[in-house]
Amino acid sequence: MRPALLDPLFAPVTALDGVGPRLAALMANVAPGDVDGATMRIRDLLFVLPHTLIDRRERPGIAEAADGAVVTLTLRVDRHQPAPRGRGNVPYRVFAHDETGEIALTFFHAKGAWLERALPVGETVLVSGRMQWFNGRPSMVHPDHIVPAVEADALPPVEPVYPLTAGLSPKPLRKAVLQALERLPAMPEWLDAALLRARGLPGFAAALDTLHRPRAPDDLSPEGPAWRRLALDELLAGQLSLALVRARMRRLAGRALTGDGRLVAALRAALAYRLTGAQERATAEIAADLASPERMLRLLQGDVGSGKTVVALLAMARAAEAGAQAVVMAPTEILARQHHATIAPLAERAGLETVVLTGREKGRERAAVLAALASGAAHFAIGTHALFQDDVRFRDLGLIVVDEQHRFGVHQRLALSAKGRAPDMLVMTATPIPRTLVLSAFGDMDVSRLDEKPAGRRPVHTVTLPVERLEELVARIGRALDEGQKVYWICPLVEESAEVRVTSAEDRFAALQARFGAQVGLVHGRMAAREKDAAMAAFKAGDTRILVGTTVVEVGVDVPDATIIVIEHAERFGLAQLHQLRGRVGRGERPSSCVLLYKPPLGEVARRRLEVLRESDDGFRIAEEDLRLRGEGELLGTRQSGTPGFWIARLDAHGDLLEVARDDARLILARDPQLESARGEALRLLLYLFGRDAAIQLLRAG
Ligand code: ADP
Ligand code: MG
């Protein structure tokens, strides 16, 4: 149960004075977590951080105050000019002056009595707000603050500016935030005192206070101590919860998968090539994990074309030697079938049976697959989401390989785990995830990296081309076809949409077919699975030589003799995705090229993306650049899958703290695995504050 100490922070925002359901709903729009008006708590409000501030100390005098600037003026009030009776659209004006000039303070729908009290003629007042100059005359419409000069202290010297959404005005938000700060209970420090000192970080409450009551613009900088403190808190909460999950997985004793090496040797002998050094290294790392009684949770990371599949296959053979079954989860049907096509014949050479299971296997066919898995007659299963279904049972599932992991949710991986006895898990991704992201998404996961491409690969020559030069390109493609080359032609959308004119794959297919006839094939997401397979197979076999498609060919598809890829509307794709697509070519002996067709004019980010791609073939560099250009959520695909990101931490500004948090989490659990010490108790508060309390349940479950 949540410690009672935190109750004030977990009360609904509507418990604050002046906050009703309507205001709560507006606040929820700017709150970082996934909340609405009904679920928004005071804690969520405190995590709405201001982005800039208004400096009320700016006091230039009327004549020097620039149009649009927020200034504070010391004024002597001269006269009131109420709106004429019955003319509600004419403003109430109050004229006042300082040594430098005269100004009109302007009020619409004003209450005269209130203005007479606030701005008495002959008195000196401080007025703060935005200057407007019109035809050489200064005015200020609805000043933010009016205070008598004798009460100058009542004017806040600087005021934070919060992100606003339509209908939410700054004053009630400000009032609510200040009340929320009041409710912050005194909590014990959960961060290490030495660490705080070394990094010059304030306490949690002090950090919130600085951010909500800033005194200088620097107070609000993400690189400043206050923000960094909260970022470190959030990262530590994340790392700690991941470490707890991991510790629990490990306690659910794994099993040692070892064998005599016979099947692995048979598979190696069946390969037409030698493994790269990186593949050998990864294979050894994985074999060691499999042999250990702890559960494996390893990420196999390698750029497109680095040869992950065979590494996975060798691991699967190792599991088979130990008498266990292995599955490969693929994100799409095409990929599942391709893996099956690669793996099944090799496995067969080692006497191993492979089945495939996707949404397409039905009736008797499906029943036969299920029977083979349940009896153990099938050693390997390759499939899609269909593998999660309840009636899919294994005789003894020992290894799960997940391909292109970022498309699966955590719960789906767990569902699959439940089908075996503490199966080992190998996660393959071709999206080169920068280390900081691996850490934030998976915690201290073991990583094997294929940082070397198979010998003989040539870099892909990459060019950008404005769409106006399409004809020229088509002529060149024609010559390439005459030489027997194969071409991918990628289009962003399936159909012409009303708002944006994007040439669809179908239109492009029609146009290219008119020119090149039956050599042109088409594959897109709306086609039936069988049609897709047929299109891919025809292209692979060379029956078609241009394959027009959407991004279904993005991931993993392997046609080694394809040498040209054209990506239409390249400006609409993300950098990582473009790199993935480009990785479809450059897999064979012949030089390959990638043509990025774009529609001018390019925006700044799009231009930069295409440039990076032209300059670099290094997936890691590209991923780092992508991170900078797009923000981390999209790269991991978390936005689509709804994995919660961060509320406060930003990996661009706080990436260095991730390692600190990781090391600290590791140290904490080494000393106090159940979080029972005084600091452990404080850390439990932290987990609740950042919504990571699910991890606390794991502690109790032991
Ligand atoms: P990815 O890492 O992108 O999934 P794949 O596993 O699909 O890469 O491998 C890409 C291609 O490289 C396949 O055709 C595969 O047979 C081939 N390949 C893998 N390892 C080697 C190697 N060591 N030498 C030569 N070719 C290899
Ligand atoms: Mg692959």
XYZ file of C-alpha atoms and ligand atoms in Angstrom:
730
model
C 0.000 0.000 0.000
C 1.081 3.539 -0.703
C 2.655 5.177 2.349
C 0.187 7.595 3.964
C 2.852 10.273 3.856
C 2.167 10.607 0.135
C -1.594 10.999 0.450
C -1.590 14.796 0.031
C 0.226 14.422 -3.289
C -2.092 11.741 -4.559
C -5.245 13.703 -3.744
C -7.150 14.807 -6.850
C -6.281 18.303 -8.088
C -9.877 19.240 -7.532
C -9.058 19.181 -3.819
C -7.242 22.486 -4.364
C -9.103 25.757 -3.866
C -10.488 27.108 -7.092
C -9.939 23.908 -9.073
C -13.110 22.306 -10.377
C -13.563 19.533 -12.919
C -13.329 21.938 -15.845
C -10.009 23.412 -14.758
C -8.738 19.948 -13.834
C -9.467 18.718 -17.351
C -7.565 21.657 -18.841
C -4.627 21.049 -16.535
C -4.586 17.388 -17.489
C -3.925 18.491 -21.061
C -0.597 19.961 -20.041
C 0.312 17.351 -17.436
C 3.134 15.048 -18.495
C 1.595 11.727 -17.504
C -1.303 9.923 -19.074
C -4.066 11.574 -17.030
C -7.409 13.209 -17.559
C -9.380 15.661 -15.458
C -10.781 12.916 -13.260
C -7.499 11.120 -12.599
C -5.195 14.109 -12.358
C -3.555 14.322 -8.974
C -1.682 17.033 -7.189
C 1.539 15.170 -7.943
C 0.809 15.502 -11.677
C 0.328 19.220 -11.309
C 3.700 19.584 -9.588
C 5.307 17.850 -12.546
C 3.937 20.446 -14.964
C 7.096 22.494 -15.271
C 7.286 26.071 -16.491
C 9.370 26.672 -19.602
C 10.214 30.362 -19.315
C 9.643 33.232 -17.007
C 8.500 36.796 -17.154
C 10.870 39.222 -15.543
C 8.927 41.938 -13.775
C 12.136 43.674 -12.852
C 12.329 45.044 -16.377
C 11.673 48.767 -15.758
C 12.705 50.873 -18.709
C 10.217 53.749 -18.377
C 7.361 54.383 -20.806
C 9.352 56.007 -23.589
C 11.979 53.243 -23.662
C 9.603 50.281 -23.391
C 9.554 48.385 -26.683
C 6.372 47.299 -28.401
C 5.434 43.824 -27.199
C 7.837 43.786 -24.238
C 6.620 42.846 -20.784
C 7.613 45.720 -18.524
C 6.864 47.142 -15.112
C 6.132 50.862 -14.946
C 5.998 53.188 -11.956
C 3.120 55.508 -12.836
C 1.337 58.487 -11.485
C -2.411 58.204 -12.265
C -3.806 61.312 -14.041
C -7.403 60.698 -15.019
C -10.050 58.080 -15.752
C -12.011 57.998 -18.978
C -14.873 55.525 -18.542
C -16.569 54.097 -21.617
C -19.546 56.164 -22.726
C -22.841 54.723 -21.506
C -24.273 51.991 -23.705
C -21.102 51.599 -25.737
C -19.727 48.371 -24.343
C -17.176 47.948 -27.106
C -15.344 51.174 -26.251
C -12.733 50.530 -23.563
C -12.333 52.205 -20.206
C -9.070 54.141 -20.257
C -6.913 55.321 -17.425
C -4.216 57.829 -18.310
C -1.018 57.925 -16.302
C 2.569 59.109 -16.713
C 6.152 58.773 -15.567
C 9.143 61.074 -16.213
C 9.462 59.814 -19.758
C 5.925 60.056 -21.073
C 2.220 59.283 -20.871
C 0.443 55.957 -21.302
C -3.147 54.763 -21.615
C -4.077 51.729 -19.514
C -6.906 50.084 -21.387
C -9.678 47.875 -20.021
C -12.538 46.223 -21.854
C -15.790 45.499 -20.048
C -14.234 47.059 -16.980
C -15.870 47.575 -13.624
C -15.379 51.277 -12.911
C -15.582 50.965 -9.140
C -12.786 48.388 -9.069
C -10.561 50.517 -11.314
C -11.109 53.584 -9.151
C -9.937 51.631 -6.161
C -6.955 50.074 -7.940
C -5.859 53.226 -9.756
C -6.786 56.270 -7.646
C -6.089 59.619 -9.356
C -2.978 61.279 -7.969
C -1.495 58.066 -6.538
C 1.670 56.280 -7.590
C 1.238 52.650 -8.683
C 3.289 49.822 -10.135
C 1.764 48.408 -13.302
C 3.161 45.377 -15.094
C 2.141 43.984 -18.446
C 2.751 43.972 -22.162
C 3.489 47.246 -23.969
C 1.693 48.178 -27.137
C 2.600 51.045 -29.387
C 0.016 52.233 -31.862
C 0.526 55.304 -34.053
C 3.260 56.520 -31.727
C 1.076 56.159 -28.645
C 1.853 53.694 -25.891
C -0.776 51.673 -24.140
C -1.106 48.592 -21.994
C -4.227 46.451 -22.307
C -5.314 44.658 -19.154
C -2.060 44.836 -17.172
C -1.118 41.583 -15.406
C -0.486 43.355 -12.115
C -1.471 46.661 -10.529
C -0.136 47.370 -7.036
C 0.192 50.576 -5.027
C 3.801 51.804 -4.942
C 3.858 51.437 -1.172
C 3.152 47.715 -1.587
C 5.778 47.173 -4.274
C 6.888 43.992 -2.522
C 3.609 42.337 -3.486
C 4.735 42.270 -7.106
C 6.525 38.978 -7.892
C 9.916 39.904 -9.381
C 9.774 37.025 -11.820
C 6.921 34.737 -12.773
C 7.081 31.327 -14.373
C 5.237 30.694 -17.620
C 3.599 27.289 -17.904
C 2.674 25.437 -21.038
C -0.856 26.511 -21.789
C -3.641 24.877 -23.639
C -6.714 26.589 -25.029
C -8.956 27.772 -22.233
C -6.384 27.457 -19.469
C -5.283 30.859 -18.226
C -2.110 31.443 -16.259
C -3.571 32.865 -13.070
C -5.692 29.956 -11.828
C -2.958 27.526 -12.854
C -0.393 29.525 -10.917
C -2.657 29.672 -7.897
C -3.167 25.914 -7.981
C 0.551 25.175 -8.345
C 1.408 27.330 -5.347
C -1.165 25.494 -3.269
C 0.213 22.179 -4.480
C 3.676 23.207 -3.316
C 2.217 23.938 0.114
C 0.991 20.372 0.327
C 4.358 18.814 -0.341
C 5.045 16.676 2.736
C 8.459 16.538 4.380
C 10.030 13.408 2.914
C 13.303 11.703 3.707
C 16.055 12.072 1.101
C 16.295 9.019 -1.161
C 19.350 10.036 -3.095
C 22.823 9.417 -1.798
C 24.111 12.465 0.095
C 27.594 12.184 -1.408
C 26.146 12.009 -4.905
C 24.051 15.107 -4.329
C 27.038 16.989 -3.037
C 29.312 15.876 -5.830
C 26.824 16.945 -8.487
C 25.584 20.037 -6.711
C 21.969 18.912 -6.745
C 19.256 20.217 -4.415
C 16.673 18.147 -2.524
C 13.430 17.041 -4.199
C 11.261 19.692 -2.521
C 13.836 22.422 -3.057
C 14.060 21.511 -6.749
C 10.297 21.748 -7.182
C 10.304 25.047 -5.339
C 13.030 26.473 -7.587
C 11.195 25.391 -10.726
C 7.826 26.753 -9.667
C 9.199 29.874 -7.990
C 12.141 30.691 -10.223
C 14.244 33.729 -9.536
C 16.257 33.792 -12.716
C 15.849 32.299 -16.194
C 18.652 29.823 -15.453
C 16.556 28.267 -12.714
C 14.346 26.804 -15.421
C 17.056 25.378 -17.618
C 16.884 21.598 -18.152
C 20.646 21.663 -17.579
C 20.213 23.517 -14.281
C 20.491 21.745 -10.907
C 16.766 21.822 -10.115
C 15.636 20.134 -13.295
C 18.550 17.725 -13.226
C 17.642 16.671 -9.709
C 14.127 15.728 -10.758
C 15.416 14.060 -13.904
C 17.784 11.957 -11.839
C 14.896 11.016 -9.554
C 12.825 9.912 -12.487
C 15.668 7.983 -14.107
C 16.535 6.298 -10.833
C 12.912 5.297 -10.315
C 12.943 3.797 -13.810
C 16.239 1.974 -13.387
C 15.278 0.705 -9.976
C 12.005 -0.721 -11.204
C 13.706 -2.355 -14.176
C 16.350 -3.798 -11.872
C 13.639 -5.189 -9.612
C 11.858 -6.820 -12.536
C 15.111 -8.277 -13.658
C 16.059 -9.531 -10.228
C 12.719 -11.266 -10.050
C 13.125 -12.835 -13.453
C 16.453 -14.154 -12.340
C 15.010 -15.555 -9.134
C 12.460 -17.495 -11.160
C 15.344 -19.812 -11.627
C 16.268 -20.244 -15.226
C 17.702 -23.414 -16.560
C 20.990 -24.382 -18.006
C 20.701 -25.176 -21.696
C 23.802 -27.065 -22.706
C 24.564 -29.646 -25.317
C 27.245 -31.683 -26.989
C 27.736 -29.227 -29.859
C 26.647 -31.733 -32.470
C 23.684 -29.769 -33.859
C 25.530 -26.468 -33.752
C 28.380 -28.027 -35.713
C 25.983 -29.490 -38.269
C 24.414 -26.071 -38.804
C 27.739 -24.327 -39.167
C 28.714 -26.881 -41.758
C 25.524 -26.142 -43.668
C 26.294 -22.422 -43.941
C 27.671 -21.150 -47.223
C 29.871 -18.577 -45.465
C 32.076 -18.028 -42.450
C 30.723 -16.098 -39.510
C 32.108 -12.625 -38.963
C 34.139 -11.942 -35.827
C 31.178 -10.089 -34.367
C 28.852 -13.011 -35.070
C 31.304 -15.398 -33.393
C 31.532 -13.141 -30.376
C 27.757 -12.802 -30.037
C 27.306 -16.546 -30.495
C 29.747 -17.239 -27.680
C 28.097 -14.706 -25.376
C 24.711 -16.205 -25.989
C 25.948 -19.763 -25.529
C 27.387 -18.776 -22.160
C 24.065 -17.242 -21.135
C 22.163 -20.326 -22.220
C 24.502 -22.589 -20.296
C 24.124 -20.588 -17.099
C 21.249 -21.417 -14.754
C 20.167 -17.771 -14.721
C 17.625 -16.603 -17.212
C 18.983 -14.886 -20.262
C 17.665 -11.489 -21.218
C 19.900 -10.328 -24.015
C 19.592 -7.807 -26.764
C 21.232 -8.706 -30.059
C 21.759 -5.456 -31.785
C 23.072 -5.171 -35.285
C 22.678 -2.881 -38.207
C 20.679 -4.060 -41.177
C 22.491 -6.813 -43.006
C 24.827 -7.591 -40.131
C 23.544 -11.180 -40.034
C 21.513 -11.521 -36.869
C 19.372 -14.389 -38.088
C 22.164 -16.926 -38.196
C 23.311 -15.963 -34.698
C 19.807 -16.622 -33.456
C 19.697 -19.889 -35.321
C 22.873 -21.144 -33.671
C 21.368 -20.273 -30.284
C 18.256 -22.210 -31.220
C 20.345 -25.211 -32.184
C 22.025 -25.020 -28.793
C 18.605 -25.074 -27.110
C 17.653 -28.073 -29.243
C 20.772 -29.895 -28.107
C 19.532 -29.411 -24.558
C 16.236 -30.953 -25.582
C 14.291 -27.686 -25.537
C 12.214 -26.002 -28.226
C 12.781 -22.498 -29.584
C 10.475 -19.919 -31.157
C 11.115 -16.882 -33.308
C 8.581 -14.096 -33.037
C 8.418 -11.867 -36.095
C 6.458 -8.630 -36.377
C 4.921 -9.336 -39.774
C 3.779 -12.311 -41.721
C 6.228 -11.601 -44.530
C 9.104 -11.648 -42.096
C 7.901 -14.796 -40.395
C 7.772 -16.557 -43.747
C 11.137 -15.247 -44.757
C 12.720 -16.449 -41.521
C 11.046 -19.767 -42.066
C 12.404 -19.955 -45.602
C 15.930 -19.238 -44.330
C 15.873 -21.328 -41.207
C 13.864 -24.418 -42.114
C 16.241 -25.827 -44.792
C 19.326 -25.171 -42.663
C 17.686 -26.708 -39.608
C 16.668 -29.693 -41.664
C 20.300 -30.328 -42.527
C 20.839 -30.772 -38.788
C 17.788 -33.000 -38.536
C 15.605 -30.346 -36.915
C 11.957 -29.765 -37.743
C 10.648 -26.178 -38.161
C 6.997 -25.105 -38.300
C 5.468 -21.756 -39.115
C 2.415 -20.286 -37.408
C 0.739 -17.049 -38.424
C -2.837 -15.870 -38.675
C -3.037 -17.664 -41.962
C -2.664 -21.243 -40.793
C -6.174 -22.448 -40.146
C -8.147 -25.612 -39.684
C -6.306 -28.851 -40.255
C -3.034 -27.136 -41.120
C -3.049 -25.219 -37.847
C -4.058 -28.282 -35.851
C -1.083 -30.173 -37.269
C 1.297 -27.355 -36.275
C -0.129 -27.213 -32.754
C 0.168 -30.965 -32.398
C 3.804 -30.905 -33.524
C 4.612 -28.207 -30.969
C 2.791 -29.920 -28.128
C 4.402 -33.280 -28.814
C 7.872 -31.876 -29.403
C 7.996 -33.245 -32.947
C 8.708 -29.661 -34.052
C 11.900 -28.224 -32.621
C 11.492 -24.697 -33.891
C 8.425 -22.501 -34.398
C 8.472 -19.297 -36.363
C 5.485 -17.027 -36.341
C 3.673 -13.827 -35.570
C 1.235 -12.788 -32.869
C -0.572 -16.029 -33.583
C 1.996 -17.671 -31.296
C 0.485 -15.869 -28.280
C -2.832 -17.641 -28.580
C -3.937 -19.712 -25.639
C -4.135 -23.037 -27.394
C -0.528 -22.818 -28.557
C 1.371 -25.134 -26.223
C 4.892 -26.419 -26.253
C 6.303 -29.640 -24.974
C 9.248 -27.664 -23.563
C 9.888 -24.123 -24.688
C 13.399 -23.072 -23.696
C 14.325 -20.133 -25.908
C 12.359 -17.219 -27.267
C 13.835 -15.096 -30.020
C 12.021 -11.845 -30.655
C 12.836 -10.115 -33.916
C 12.490 -6.360 -34.253
C 11.485 -6.218 -30.647
C 10.355 -2.621 -30.504
C 7.096 -3.535 -32.150
C 6.048 -5.810 -29.339
C 4.812 -4.680 -25.978
C 6.312 -5.944 -22.757
C 3.141 -7.798 -21.837
C 3.231 -9.708 -25.091
C 6.737 -10.872 -24.359
C 5.583 -11.976 -20.939
C 2.625 -13.850 -22.413
C 5.024 -15.836 -24.514
C 7.335 -16.465 -21.549
C 4.472 -18.065 -19.703
C 4.379 -20.808 -22.325
C 7.695 -22.238 -21.198
C 9.632 -23.025 -18.068
C 11.521 -19.773 -17.489
C 12.615 -19.610 -21.121
C 15.672 -17.619 -22.096
C 15.020 -14.582 -24.191
C 16.989 -13.128 -27.078
C 15.747 -9.865 -28.486
C 17.006 -8.919 -31.940
C 16.775 -5.457 -33.257
C 18.010 -3.943 -36.464
C 17.138 -0.495 -35.237
C 20.475 0.570 -33.868
C 19.408 1.868 -30.520
C 21.886 4.189 -28.859
C 23.155 2.948 -25.547
C 21.249 5.577 -23.584
C 18.010 4.319 -25.040
C 18.792 0.684 -24.411
C 19.374 1.633 -20.819
C 16.218 3.631 -20.451
C 14.012 1.076 -22.148
C 15.467 -2.182 -20.887
C 17.555 -1.221 -17.892
C 20.756 -3.057 -17.445
C 20.071 -5.568 -20.185
C 22.946 -7.536 -21.604
C 23.790 -6.480 -25.100
C 25.588 -8.273 -27.897
C 26.396 -6.037 -30.757
C 27.115 -7.013 -34.343
C 29.341 -4.131 -35.259
C 30.861 -5.698 -38.334
C 29.247 -6.477 -41.649
C 29.898 -9.689 -43.537
C 32.895 -9.386 -45.821
C 32.386 -8.210 -49.366
C 29.574 -5.821 -48.560
C 29.873 -2.556 -50.375
C 28.573 0.748 -49.137
C 25.353 1.840 -50.789
C 25.759 4.898 -52.965
C 23.098 7.322 -51.781
C 21.762 10.264 -53.781
C 18.948 12.735 -53.293
C 16.833 13.803 -56.225
C 13.955 16.273 -56.494
C 10.811 14.642 -57.798
C 10.918 16.891 -60.884
C 13.696 14.682 -62.191
C 11.577 11.550 -62.030
C 11.723 10.989 -65.805
C 15.486 10.959 -65.757
C 15.406 8.435 -62.940
C 12.934 6.177 -64.715
C 15.180 6.155 -67.788
C 18.114 5.104 -65.607
C 16.050 2.399 -63.969
C 15.225 1.155 -67.463
C 18.929 0.753 -68.254
C 19.511 -1.014 -64.922
C 16.726 -3.473 -65.705
C 18.307 -4.161 -69.072
C 21.473 -5.110 -67.200
C 19.450 -7.548 -65.115
C 19.379 -5.541 -61.882
C 16.497 -5.565 -59.394
C 14.833 -2.507 -57.950
C 12.752 -1.739 -54.870
C 10.508 1.269 -55.263
C 9.074 2.444 -51.941
C 6.059 4.739 -51.584
C 4.779 6.136 -48.319
C 1.031 5.487 -48.472
C -1.277 2.989 -50.071
C -3.903 5.345 -51.330
C -4.094 8.883 -52.496
C -5.309 10.889 -49.538
C -7.445 13.957 -49.805
C -5.318 16.364 -47.794
C -1.829 15.475 -48.892
C -1.002 14.530 -52.399
C 1.264 11.570 -52.011
C 1.777 9.257 -54.918
C 0.507 5.952 -53.720
C 2.159 2.634 -54.332
C -0.756 1.647 -56.523
C -0.440 4.705 -58.739
C 3.284 4.289 -59.020
C 2.813 0.622 -59.779
C 0.387 1.488 -62.578
C 2.756 4.087 -64.019
C 5.794 1.819 -63.917
C 3.849 -1.104 -65.270
C 2.711 0.994 -68.222
C 6.376 1.568 -68.936
C 8.025 -1.728 -68.015
C 5.167 -4.217 -68.247
C 5.086 -7.515 -66.385
C 8.488 -6.954 -64.778
C 6.777 -4.776 -62.160
C 5.313 -6.220 -58.965
C 3.381 -4.656 -56.115
C 3.255 -5.362 -52.399
C 1.492 -3.348 -49.726
C -0.077 -3.729 -46.315
C -3.669 -3.996 -47.505
C -3.037 -7.030 -49.657
C -3.994 -10.487 -48.475
C -1.116 -12.426 -46.960
C -0.998 -14.891 -49.840
C -0.783 -12.114 -52.410
C 2.021 -10.477 -50.460
C 3.970 -13.719 -50.304
C 3.454 -14.309 -53.977
C 4.688 -10.795 -54.792
C 7.776 -11.218 -52.607
C 8.502 -14.660 -53.984
C 8.179 -13.455 -57.583
C 10.644 -10.670 -56.882
C 13.075 -12.968 -55.134
C 12.917 -15.454 -57.998
C 13.368 -12.706 -60.577
C 9.966 -13.116 -62.237
C 9.487 -9.441 -61.427
C 12.413 -7.040 -61.325
C 10.844 -3.910 -59.870
C 8.963 -4.300 -56.642
C 6.786 -1.330 -55.808
C 5.818 -1.367 -52.184
C 5.031 0.423 -49.004
C 7.169 -0.003 -45.945
C 6.126 -3.627 -45.546
C 9.476 -4.318 -47.144
C 11.120 -2.133 -44.547
C 12.129 -4.689 -42.029
C 14.406 -7.593 -42.596
C 13.408 -8.620 -46.090
C 16.339 -10.254 -47.797
C 16.743 -10.279 -51.567
C 20.518 -10.221 -51.990
C 20.541 -9.421 -55.706
C 18.420 -6.266 -55.407
C 20.761 -3.359 -56.128
C 18.650 -0.220 -56.327
C 16.143 1.194 -53.923
C 14.112 4.265 -54.756
C 12.341 5.906 -51.858
C 9.659 8.269 -52.941
C 8.754 11.206 -50.683
C 11.816 10.416 -48.628
C 11.148 13.612 -46.683
C 8.172 11.906 -45.087
C 10.156 9.069 -43.563
C 12.113 9.053 -40.349
C 15.847 8.710 -40.461
C 16.006 5.304 -38.832
C 13.355 4.059 -41.193
C 15.204 5.355 -44.232
C 18.324 3.614 -43.049
C 16.379 0.386 -42.596
C 14.971 0.667 -46.077
C 18.353 1.379 -47.577
C 19.631 -1.756 -45.872
C 17.459 -3.783 -48.278
C 20.158 -3.288 -50.907
C 23.917 -3.621 -50.751
C 23.658 -7.262 -49.738
C 25.353 -8.796 -52.729
C 28.510 -8.512 -54.802
C 27.351 -5.706 -57.062
C 27.479 -2.033 -56.146
C 24.119 -0.746 -54.985
C 22.435 2.585 -54.826
C 19.686 4.306 -52.933
C 17.760 7.155 -54.507
C 15.940 9.454 -52.122
C 13.251 11.212 -54.116
C 11.922 14.291 -52.424
C 9.445 17.000 -53.075
C 10.961 20.461 -52.688
C 11.039 22.656 -50.731
C 12.500 20.631 -47.881
C 12.017 21.700 -44.289
C 15.123 22.110 -42.167
C 14.791 18.800 -40.336
C 13.980 16.851 -43.502
C 16.937 18.401 -45.316
C 19.239 17.486 -42.438
C 17.914 13.917 -42.363
C 18.607 13.311 -46.024
C 22.037 14.860 -45.629
C 22.926 12.566 -42.729
C 21.900 9.613 -44.809
C 23.996 10.701 -47.735
C 26.994 11.199 -45.502
C 26.819 8.141 -43.337
C 26.237 4.437 -43.535
C 26.837 3.915 -39.839
C 23.602 2.867 -38.192
C 24.719 4.049 -34.790
C 25.638 7.479 -35.970
C 22.367 7.711 -37.814
C 20.429 6.643 -34.760
C 22.144 9.252 -32.596
C 21.358 11.870 -35.180
C 17.787 10.666 -35.382
C 17.540 10.994 -31.646
C 18.602 14.583 -31.888
C 16.282 15.357 -34.772
C 13.161 13.599 -33.632
C 13.085 12.976 -29.933
C 13.552 9.615 -28.357
C 9.999 8.268 -28.244
C 9.584 7.846 -31.951
C 12.879 6.125 -32.459
C 11.945 3.327 -30.148
C 8.502 3.206 -31.602
C 7.177 3.768 -28.119
C 4.744 6.416 -29.203
C 2.795 3.951 -31.269
C 2.883 1.179 -28.696
C 2.052 3.542 -25.865
C 4.941 2.628 -23.576
C 5.114 5.460 -21.111
C 8.069 7.708 -21.709
C 9.454 10.195 -19.286
C 7.691 13.001 -17.532
C 10.639 15.142 -16.688
C 13.909 13.632 -17.870
C 15.086 14.373 -21.377
C 17.657 12.074 -22.795
C 19.286 14.892 -24.738
C 19.903 16.959 -21.625
C 20.092 14.223 -19.008
C 21.574 11.260 -20.841
C 24.629 11.361 -18.577
C 22.411 10.860 -15.533
C 21.112 7.616 -16.926
C 24.391 5.880 -16.205
C 24.461 7.410 -12.748
C 20.955 6.109 -12.110
C 21.819 2.679 -13.474
C 24.899 2.351 -11.267
C 23.030 3.610 -8.247
C 20.119 1.225 -8.788
C 22.529 -1.668 -9.018
C 24.321 -0.634 -5.835
C 21.083 -0.092 -3.947
C 19.732 -3.534 -4.742
C 23.048 -5.196 -4.014
C 22.967 -3.775 -0.497
C 19.263 -3.811 0.181
C 17.460 -6.118 -2.249
C 14.096 -5.784 -0.487
C 14.314 -2.000 0.018
C 13.971 -2.390 3.768
C 16.648 -0.042 5.067
C 15.830 3.563 5.880
C 17.010 4.572 2.448
C 15.065 1.677 0.965
C 11.894 3.028 2.544
C 12.621 6.451 1.091
C 13.198 4.892 -2.321
C 9.785 3.303 -2.165
C 8.372 6.826 -1.934
C 10.328 7.691 -5.041
C 8.873 4.728 -6.931
C 5.355 5.857 -6.065
C 6.049 9.455 -6.981
C 7.125 8.472 -10.480
C 4.464 5.848 -11.023
C 6.869 2.898 -10.810
C 5.205 1.304 -7.845
C 4.283 -1.840 -9.801
C 7.865 -2.871 -9.058
C 7.093 -2.787 -5.345
C 4.611 -5.627 -5.768
C 7.495 -7.726 -7.027
C 9.305 -7.211 -3.755
C 6.505 -8.695 -1.761
C 5.987 -11.534 -4.177
C 9.623 -12.427 -3.380
P 19.934 -8.825 -40.438
O 20.952 -8.638 -39.375
O 19.628 -7.560 -41.158
O 18.711 -9.540 -39.971
P 20.276 -11.159 -41.975
O 20.387 -12.088 -40.855
O 18.983 -11.089 -42.718
O 20.660 -9.712 -41.515
O 21.475 -11.418 -42.976
C 21.607 -10.664 -44.141
C 22.242 -11.491 -45.240
O 23.594 -11.722 -44.921
C 21.599 -12.841 -45.421
O 21.502 -13.073 -46.808
C 22.574 -13.796 -44.764
O 22.546 -15.053 -45.354
C 23.886 -13.098 -45.030
N 24.944 -13.383 -44.065
C 24.811 -13.493 -42.723
N 26.018 -13.701 -42.131
C 26.929 -13.716 -43.136
C 28.350 -13.894 -43.165
N 29.056 -14.077 -42.057
N 28.950 -13.845 -44.372
C 28.235 -13.640 -45.494
N 26.908 -13.486 -45.541
C 26.248 -13.508 -44.370
Mg 16.720 -9.661 -39.851
